[in-house]
Coordinates of C-alpha atoms in Angstrom, one line a residue:
M1 CA 0.0 0.0 0.0
I2 CA 1.2 3.5 -0.9
V3 CA 0.4 6.6 1.1
E4 CA 1.1 10.2 0.2
I5 CA 3.0 12.5 2.5
E6 CA 2.3 16.2 1.5
I7 CA 5.3 18.4 0.7
P8 CA 4.5 21.8 2.3
F9 CA 5.5 23.6 -0.9
W10 CA 4.9 22.9 -4.6
Q11 CA 7.5 20.7 -6.3
D12 CA 7.9 21.7 -9.9
P13 CA 6.5 18.5 -11.6
Q14 CA 8.8 19.0 -14.6
C15 CA 12.0 19.3 -12.5
H16 CA 14.8 16.7 -12.6
V17 CA 15.5 16.1 -8.9
F18 CA 19.1 16.5 -7.9
T19 CA 20.5 14.2 -5.2
Q20 CA 23.4 14.5 -2.8
H21 CA 24.4 11.5 -0.8
Y22 CA 27.0 11.3 1.9
R23 CA 27.5 8.9 4.8
D24 CA 24.1 7.8 5.9
D25 CA 22.2 10.9 4.6
L26 CA 20.6 11.7 1.3
I27 CA 19.4 15.2 0.3
T28 CA 17.1 15.7 -2.7
Y29 CA 16.8 19.2 -4.3
F30 CA 14.2 20.5 -6.7
T31 CA 12.8 23.7 -8.0
C32 CA 9.4 24.9 -6.7
W33 CA 6.4 26.7 -8.1
D34 CA 4.3 29.5 -6.6
D35 CA 0.5 29.3 -6.5
N36 CA 0.4 30.5 -10.2
A37 CA 2.6 27.6 -11.3
E38 CA 5.5 30.0 -11.8
L39 CA 9.1 29.2 -10.8
I40 CA 10.1 30.5 -7.4
K41 CA 13.4 32.1 -8.2
N42 CA 16.5 31.5 -6.1
K43 CA 14.7 28.9 -3.9
L44 CA 15.0 25.1 -3.8
G45 CA 12.9 22.5 -2.2
E46 CA 15.0 20.2 0.0
I47 CA 14.1 16.8 1.5
F48 CA 16.7 15.5 3.9
F49 CA 16.6 11.8 4.6
N50 CA 18.5 10.5 7.7
D51 CA 19.9 7.1 8.5
V52 CA 19.6 5.9 4.8
L53 CA 20.2 2.3 4.1
S54 CA 19.5 2.2 0.4
V55 CA 18.9 4.4 -2.6
K56 CA 17.6 3.1 -5.9
I57 CA 16.8 5.1 -9.1
E58 CA 14.1 3.7 -11.3
S59 CA 14.2 5.5 -14.7
K60 CA 11.5 5.6 -17.3
I61 CA 9.1 3.6 -15.2
R62 CA 6.8 4.4 -12.3
S63 CA 6.7 1.4 -10.0
Y64 CA 4.9 3.4 -7.3
L65 CA 1.8 5.4 -8.1
V66 CA -1.2 6.4 -6.1
D67 CA -4.6 6.1 -7.8
E68 CA -5.8 9.6 -7.1
P69 CA -3.2 12.1 -5.9
E70 CA -4.5 13.9 -2.8
Y71 CA -1.9 16.7 -2.8
R72 CA -0.4 18.8 -5.6
S73 CA 3.1 17.8 -4.3
S74 CA 4.0 14.8 -2.2
I75 CA 6.4 12.0 -1.6
Y76 CA 5.2 8.4 -1.1
E77 CA 5.6 6.0 1.7
V78 CA 5.4 2.3 0.8
L79 CA 3.8 0.5 3.7
D80 CA 4.8 -3.1 4.5
S81 CA 7.5 -2.7 1.9
K82 CA 9.1 -5.8 0.3
V83 CA 12.0 -3.6 -0.6
I84 CA 13.0 -3.2 3.0
R85 CA 12.7 -6.9 3.8
K86 CA 14.8 -7.8 0.7
Y87 CA 17.5 -5.3 1.6
L88 CA 17.8 -6.3 5.2
K89 CA 18.0 -10.0 4.2
K90 CA 21.0 -9.2 1.9
R91 CA 22.5 -7.0 4.6
E92 CA 22.4 -9.8 7.2
K93 CA 24.6 -11.9 5.0
W94 CA 27.2 -9.2 5.0
E95 CA 26.9 -7.8 8.5
Y96 CA 26.2 -9.8 11.7
S97 CA 24.4 -7.1 13.6
K98 CA 20.6 -7.2 13.3
V99 CA 18.8 -4.1 12.0
N100 CA 15.3 -3.6 13.3
I101 CA 12.9 -3.5 10.3
K102 CA 10.5 -1.4 12.3
D103 CA 13.0 1.5 12.5
Y104 CA 13.0 2.0 8.7
R105 CA 10.5 3.2 6.1
C106 CA 10.4 3.1 2.3
F107 CA 10.0 6.5 0.7
V108 CA 9.6 7.4 -3.0
V109 CA 10.5 10.8 -4.4
N110 CA 9.1 11.6 -7.9
S111 CA 11.2 13.3 -10.5
H112 CA 10.5 14.3 -14.1
D113 CA 10.8 10.8 -15.6
Y114 CA 12.1 8.7 -12.8
Q115 CA 11.5 7.7 -9.1
I116 CA 14.0 7.6 -6.3
V117 CA 13.3 4.8 -3.8
I118 CA 14.9 5.4 -0.4
I119 CA 15.0 3.2 2.7
A120 CA 15.6 5.6 5.6
K121 CA 14.5 6.3 9.2
K122 CA 13.2 9.8 8.8
Y123 CA 13.0 12.9 6.7
T124 CA 12.6 16.7 6.9
F125 CA 11.2 19.2 4.3
K126 CA 12.7 22.7 3.8
L127 CA 12.3 25.5 1.3
I128 CA 15.8 27.0 1.2
S129 CA 17.3 30.0 -0.4
V130 CA 20.0 29.4 -3.0
D131 CA 23.4 30.1 -1.4
P132 CA 27.0 29.7 -2.7
H133 CA 26.8 25.9 -1.9
T134 CA 23.5 25.3 -3.6
D135 CA 24.0 27.7 -6.5
V136 CA 25.7 25.1 -8.7
I137 CA 22.8 22.7 -8.0
Y138 CA 20.2 25.3 -8.8
K139 CA 21.8 26.2 -12.1
K140 CA 22.2 22.5 -13.1
I141 CA 18.5 21.9 -12.4
L142 CA 17.5 24.9 -14.4
E143 CA 19.8 23.8 -17.3
L144 CA 18.1 20.4 -17.4
N145 CA 14.5 21.7 -17.4

């Protein structure tokens, strides 16, 4: 079962999401629209995922879809995810310590023509101003759109 989690700002549906992954964290960046479906200049939507176990990109397919979107902008949570169980089974072969499946959730971030499937403990949403660090990301996203 898939449930929507509303993003508190409007993700540009044409945007190619930019990801930044380091250690056990993943950050997704994307451009946002205002209420008139116009680009909000010099702002990026950011979703910060903590305690990430796995990230998978699915291109040119949409494995996870809701029947009727409830929100104009959302991420998905896959409840009772087989993805988590499969990953943890593989991990147990490599590492002897047990990971509690109840601590992790399976999230899906939609991009222009692909989905990012993330196994993580938690996330936070932010609408951020472009700064010297994110300026390169912002320009790259605009270049792709």
